[in-house]
Amino acid sequence: MDTKAFLGIQAVSTDDATRGKWSMVVRPGLVTGGSFLWGGCGLAAAVSAIEELSGRTCVWATAQYLSYARTGETMEVDVTLAVVGHQITQARAVCRVGEREILTVNAAVGERPFEHAHSFVQMPDVPLPAALQQREHRGDITNTIHEKMDERFVIGRELEDLDGMPNDGRTLMWARIPDVIEGVDTATLAVLGDFVPMGVGQALGVRGGGNSLDNTLRVVRLVPTKWVLLDIHIQAVERGFGHGTVNMFAEDGTFLATASQSCIARMWREPK
Amino acid sequence: MDTKAFLGIQAVSTDDATRGKWSMVVRPGLVTGGSFLWGGCGLAAAVSAIEELSGRTCVWATAQYLSYARTGETMEVDVTLAVVGHQITQARAVCRVGEREILTVNAAVGERPFEHAHSFVQMPDVPLPAALQQREHRGDITNTIHEKMDERFVIGRELEDLDGMPNDGRTLMWARIPDVIEGVDTATLAVLGDFVPMGVGQALGVRGGGNSLDNTLRVVRLVPTKWVLLDIHIQAVERGFGHGTVNMFAEDGTFLATASQSCIARMWREPK
């Protein structure tokens, strides 16, 4: 399936060339362990709708998370193309469950001729996913997004290694969504880019993580790949909030995209 | 003066506890060489209004730039506090000149108790600003933002060194706004964080730069400082767009904030 089928997002109506409505049911497999929509899936749905209405590929998109959408709820995605230029469209999408605003996405999509192109970020030298093991999760992942993802640590701490000592802030992980056989697009990267909260627990070395305040994605260049290498850097945890970045690479080494995020840092609620 | 006075932003009216209106005239000294509002000043104005209405300090803010505000025009800033929680407020601000939307800002502000705090990013070992020279500009900077800023390269190419060869993507520069004697706040960091477009020209080694699509600021921790060290990393220039980050440090080495940005990459228009 493609990412639209994976997300279950469907066009409802198009008012005119600059406004449209999409809808998706928050299905099991799109949610966190807390049974609410995985932030990256929200950004993915919005960007996917924006790309469809505009006919252009994402350059940059930011989601602001305002509330939670729970399993079984229906989320409506309202897209507005605010400025449509010759090469670039500036867009926004508001995602709601009933009257409740779940997230707002601002984005720029397009393509421009420019005589210079260069990637200044190199993929680190890492083992291939086939040589690595699936990472362990703390709880049952049935009916969560993690059931739909393969996640293999290159640099990462398993649960028993969370010793309360901060490391250098870096987590390296291969990830893929096996259901999405059409290849990696912007929406896939949005789903896979939502790992700063996990990185916060990894960086601090604690049984914790966070809830996203935002999710910012900058798409450099798309090439066919199944696995995506996530090079996660936590920059700081201060005032109760974590901040970090995720550089994303294709199997052939292409620098695909970079994501960044701030989150509410939280310890896990442990069973008593 | 403080940053509000520097920006010339004034409260117009407060409709209730969650909505308010501010206004500023786009004065000379707040604009680029093209006589339109410096993007960072737009983000600064919006965040400053959000912080004032909410009574809370910025954690994260993103500006989407939709149009240009020109010197002499009056920009209205409409703030809405969308979700007000015990510790965090989620807000947005829409900035307009007449009916024209200039920028939209989404932000989270607040403070939370959390038992862990750590900075994973270290300030590089650099000479102090007093030991460095003011960087040269390509044109007359009278009545532009650059007239109001001190900018001193630690790692940077002067005009004659733009040889068309990409480097490793890094530019290091001390910057300050001497008029703002009240010390560095979120708004100052928003103004100073808007250097990814300059970094694009530096990284490629070309007489070029860019126009911001967005400006994303993540505030780690504020401490008193006059100068701010900008550690600018361009990640990629592809499809006609540049992407990069700016880590910001105080004189005492504190990691203050991190900014990121995508921009339309452009060569300078040279006089014929």
PDB file of C-alpha atoms in Angstrom, chain A residues 57-60 62-66 82-83 87-88 90-92 101 104 106-108 110-121 166-169 203-204 206 213-214 216 218-221 234-241 243-245 247 255 258 260-262 264-267, chain B residues 57-60 62-66 82-83 87-88 90-92 101 104 106-108 110-121 166-169 203-204 206 213-214 216 218-221 234-241 243-245 247 255 258 260-262 264-267:
ATOM      1  CA  THR A  57       6.210  18.168  -2.989  1.00  0.00           C
ATOM      2  CA  CYS A  58       6.932  19.327   0.551  1.00  0.00           C
ATOM      3  CA  VAL A  59       9.932  21.537   1.296  1.00  0.00           C
ATOM      4  CA  TRP A  60       9.128  22.349   4.909  1.00  0.00           C
ATOM      5  CA  THR A  62       5.620  22.238  10.965  1.00  0.00           C
ATOM      6  CA  ALA A  63       2.835  20.752  13.078  1.00  0.00           C
ATOM      7  CA  GLN A  64       1.669  22.319  16.313  1.00  0.00           C
ATOM      8  CA  TYR A  65      -0.004  19.733  18.570  1.00  0.00           C
ATOM      9  CA  LEU A  66      -2.919  21.137  20.534  1.00  0.00           C
ATOM     10  CA  ALA A  82      -2.815  30.531   1.306  1.00  0.00           C
ATOM     11  CA  VAL A  83      -0.356  31.662  -1.366  1.00  0.00           C
ATOM     12  CA  GLN A  87       7.100  27.555  -8.077  1.00  0.00           C
ATOM     13  CA  ILE A  88       6.024  27.534  -4.421  1.00  0.00           C
ATOM     14  CA  GLN A  90       2.340  28.182   1.048  1.00  0.00           C
ATOM     15  CA  ALA A  91      -0.297  26.132   2.770  1.00  0.00           C
ATOM     16  CA  ARG A  92      -1.914  25.316   6.086  1.00  0.00           C
ATOM     17  CA  GLU A 101      -8.473  21.139  17.237  1.00  0.00           C
ATOM     18  CA  THR A 104      -2.295  22.766  12.878  1.00  0.00           C
ATOM     19  CA  ASN A 106       1.984  25.140   8.137  1.00  0.00           C
ATOM     20  CA  ALA A 107       3.952  24.124   5.077  1.00  0.00           C
ATOM     21  CA  ALA A 108       5.715  25.222   1.907  1.00  0.00           C
ATOM     22  CA  GLY A 110       7.376  23.270  -4.513  1.00  0.00           C
ATOM     23  CA  GLU A 111      10.423  22.966  -6.681  1.00  0.00           C
ATOM     24  CA  ARG A 112      12.777  25.630  -8.114  1.00  0.00           C
ATOM     25  CA  PRO A 113      15.575  25.730 -10.608  1.00  0.00           C
ATOM     26  CA  PHE A 114      18.796  26.812  -8.874  1.00  0.00           C
ATOM     27  CA  GLU A 115      22.299  26.313 -10.177  1.00  0.00           C
ATOM     28  CA  HIS A 116      23.761  25.012  -6.916  1.00  0.00           C
ATOM     29  CA  ALA A 117      22.950  21.865  -4.951  1.00  0.00           C
ATOM     30  CA  HIS A 118      24.987  20.299  -2.169  1.00  0.00           C
ATOM     31  CA  SER A 119      24.496  18.146   0.921  1.00  0.00           C
ATOM     32  CA  PHE A 120      26.700  19.193   3.812  1.00  0.00           C
ATOM     33  CA  VAL A 121      25.602  16.296   6.041  1.00  0.00           C
ATOM     34  CA  PRO A 166      23.276  11.229  30.300  1.00  0.00           C
ATOM     35  CA  ASN A 167      25.296  10.254  27.206  1.00  0.00           C
ATOM     36  CA  ASP A 168      26.327  12.503  24.293  1.00  0.00           C
ATOM     37  CA  GLY A 169      22.687  12.874  23.191  1.00  0.00           C
ATOM     38  CA  ALA A 203      19.967  10.732  25.992  1.00  0.00           C
ATOM     39  CA  LEU A 204      19.183  11.164  29.692  1.00  0.00           C
ATOM     40  CA  VAL A 206      15.974   7.358  32.013  1.00  0.00           C
ATOM     41  CA  LEU A 213       4.757  20.208  21.201  1.00  0.00           C
ATOM     42  CA  ASP A 214       5.648  20.388  17.514  1.00  0.00           C
ATOM     43  CA  THR A 216       9.132  20.163  11.996  1.00  0.00           C
ATOM     44  CA  ARG A 218      12.494  19.738   6.060  1.00  0.00           C
ATOM     45  CA  VAL A 219      12.592  17.526   2.971  1.00  0.00           C
ATOM     46  CA  VAL A 220      15.897  17.668   1.107  1.00  0.00           C
ATOM     47  CA  ARG A 221      15.490  15.071  -1.658  1.00  0.00           C
ATOM     48  CA  ILE A 234      19.057  15.592  21.599  1.00  0.00           C
ATOM     49  CA  GLN A 235      20.303  19.135  22.079  1.00  0.00           C
ATOM     50  CA  ALA A 236      19.016  19.930  25.564  1.00  0.00           C
ATOM     51  CA  VAL A 237      16.473  19.146  28.246  1.00  0.00           C
ATOM     52  CA  GLU A 238      15.739  22.280  30.287  1.00  0.00           C
ATOM     53  CA  ARG A 239      12.732  23.849  32.056  1.00  0.00           C
ATOM     54  CA  GLY A 240      10.875  20.533  31.650  1.00  0.00           C
ATOM     55  CA  PHE A 241      11.171  20.463  27.841  1.00  0.00           C
ATOM     56  CA  HIS A 243      14.695  19.697  22.115  1.00  0.00           C
ATOM     57  CA  GLY A 244      16.301  17.658  19.355  1.00  0.00           C
ATOM     58  CA  THR A 245      16.877  16.956  15.678  1.00  0.00           C
ATOM     59  CA  ASN A 247      18.686  13.611  10.211  1.00  0.00           C
ATOM     60  CA  PHE A 255      20.395  12.786   2.874  1.00  0.00           C
ATOM     61  CA  THR A 258      15.902  16.681   8.632  1.00  0.00           C
ATOM     62  CA  SER A 260      13.339  18.866  14.669  1.00  0.00           C
ATOM     63  CA  GLN A 261      11.063  18.891  17.628  1.00  0.00           C
ATOM     64  CA  SER A 262      10.400  20.211  21.125  1.00  0.00           C
ATOM     65  CA  ILE A 264       7.213  17.967  27.139  1.00  0.00           C
ATOM     66  CA  ALA A 265       9.711  15.736  28.957  1.00  0.00           C
ATOM     67  CA  ARG A 266       8.028  13.065  31.091  1.00  0.00           C
ATOM     68  CA  MET A 267       8.970   9.968  33.045  1.00  0.00           C
TER      69      MET A 267
ATOM     70  CA  THR B  57       8.398  32.426  28.371  1.00  0.00           C
ATOM     71  CA  CYS B  58       8.798  30.856  24.940  1.00  0.00           C
ATOM     72  CA  VAL B  59       9.721  27.190  24.581  1.00  0.00           C
ATOM     73  CA  TRP B  60       9.224  26.865  20.833  1.00  0.00           C
ATOM     74  CA  THR B  62       7.735  28.832  14.289  1.00  0.00           C
ATOM     75  CA  ALA B  63       6.988  31.627  11.826  1.00  0.00           C
ATOM     76  CA  GLN B  64       5.674  30.968   8.336  1.00  0.00           C
ATOM     77  CA  TYR B  65       6.474  33.863   6.006  1.00  0.00           C
ATOM     78  CA  LEU B  66       3.735  34.563   3.473  1.00  0.00           C
ATOM     79  CA  ALA B  82      -5.571  28.564  21.798  1.00  0.00           C
ATOM     80  CA  VAL B  83      -4.931  26.288  24.788  1.00  0.00           C
ATOM     81  CA  GLN B  87       2.120  25.034  32.908  1.00  0.00           C
ATOM     82  CA  ILE B  88       1.965  25.515  29.145  1.00  0.00           C
ATOM     83  CA  GLN B  90      -0.253  27.039  23.078  1.00  0.00           C
ATOM     84  CA  ALA B  91      -0.600  30.212  21.068  1.00  0.00           C
ATOM     85  CA  ARG B  92      -0.711  31.651  17.593  1.00  0.00           C
ATOM     86  CA  GLU B 101      -0.959  38.350   5.780  1.00  0.00           C
ATOM     87  CA  THR B 104       1.820  33.406  11.017  1.00  0.00           C
ATOM     88  CA  ASN B 106       2.661  29.136  16.260  1.00  0.00           C
ATOM     89  CA  ALA B 107       4.251  28.844  19.682  1.00  0.00           C
ATOM     90  CA  ALA B 108       4.316  27.076  23.028  1.00  0.00           C
ATOM     91  CA  GLY B 110       5.694  27.888  29.736  1.00  0.00           C
ATOM     92  CA  GLU B 111       7.808  26.293  32.422  1.00  0.00           C
ATOM     93  CA  ARG B 112       7.587  22.851  34.058  1.00  0.00           C
ATOM     94  CA  PRO B 113       9.162  21.134  37.004  1.00  0.00           C
ATOM     95  CA  PHE B 114      11.163  18.105  35.786  1.00  0.00           C
ATOM     96  CA  GLU B 115      13.864  16.318  37.693  1.00  0.00           C
ATOM     97  CA  HIS B 116      16.357  16.146  34.799  1.00  0.00           C
ATOM     98  CA  ALA B 117      18.118  18.940  32.936  1.00  0.00           C
ATOM     99  CA  HIS B 118      21.115  18.637  30.653  1.00  0.00           C
ATOM    100  CA  SER B 119      22.683  20.403  27.682  1.00  0.00           C
ATOM    101  CA  PHE B 120      24.133  18.002  25.128  1.00  0.00           C
ATOM    102  CA  VAL B 121      25.579  20.765  22.948  1.00  0.00           C
ATOM    103  CA  PRO B 166      31.332  24.573  -0.974  1.00  0.00           C
ATOM    104  CA  ASN B 167      32.919  24.204   2.464  1.00  0.00           C
ATOM    105  CA  ASP B 168      31.738  22.021   5.372  1.00  0.00           C
ATOM    106  CA  GLY B 169      28.590  24.162   5.812  1.00  0.00           C
ATOM    107  CA  ALA B 203      28.430  27.367   2.715  1.00  0.00           C
ATOM    108  CA  LEU B 204      28.211  27.313  -1.079  1.00  0.00           C
ATOM    109  CA  VAL B 206      28.679  32.131  -3.667  1.00  0.00           C
ATOM    110  CA  LEU B 213      10.172  30.284   4.205  1.00  0.00           C
ATOM    111  CA  ASP B 214      10.074  29.804   7.969  1.00  0.00           C
ATOM    112  CA  THR B 216      11.853  28.073  14.016  1.00  0.00           C
ATOM    113  CA  ARG B 218      13.615  26.604  20.460  1.00  0.00           C
ATOM    114  CA  VAL B 219      14.589  28.427  23.659  1.00  0.00           C
ATOM    115  CA  VAL B 220      16.634  26.309  26.045  1.00  0.00           C
ATOM    116  CA  ARG B 221      17.543  28.727  28.844  1.00  0.00           C
ATOM    117  CA  ILE B 234      23.862  24.541   6.565  1.00  0.00           C
ATOM    118  CA  GLN B 235      22.589  20.996   6.070  1.00  0.00           C
ATOM    119  CA  ALA B 236      21.705  21.010   2.396  1.00  0.00           C
ATOM    120  CA  VAL B 237      20.793  23.079  -0.645  1.00  0.00           C
ATOM    121  CA  GLU B 238      18.565  21.025  -2.958  1.00  0.00           C
ATOM    122  CA  ARG B 239      15.620  21.652  -5.323  1.00  0.00           C
ATOM    123  CA  GLY B 240      16.296  25.406  -5.026  1.00  0.00           C
ATOM    124  CA  PHE B 241      15.921  25.522  -1.240  1.00  0.00           C
ATOM    125  CA  HIS B 243      18.054  24.195   5.044  1.00  0.00           C
ATOM    126  CA  GLY B 244      20.084  24.895   8.166  1.00  0.00           C
ATOM    127  CA  THR B 245      20.342  25.287  11.933  1.00  0.00           C
ATOM    128  CA  ASN B 247      22.899  27.013  17.828  1.00  0.00           C
ATOM    129  CA  PHE B 255      23.436  27.010  25.384  1.00  0.00           C
ATOM    130  CA  THR B 258      18.578  26.587  18.708  1.00  0.00           C
ATOM    131  CA  SER B 260      16.297  26.188  12.195  1.00  0.00           C
ATOM    132  CA  GLN B 261      15.101  27.440   8.877  1.00  0.00           C
ATOM    133  CA  SER B 262      14.355  26.644   5.249  1.00  0.00           C
ATOM    134  CA  ILE B 264      14.463  30.019  -1.060  1.00  0.00           C
ATOM    135  CA  ALA B 265      18.075  29.984  -2.296  1.00  0.00           C
ATOM    136  CA  ARG B 266      18.914  32.970  -4.493  1.00  0.00           C
ATOM    137  CA  MET B 267      21.942  34.586  -6.061  1.00  0.00           C
TER     138      MET B 267
END
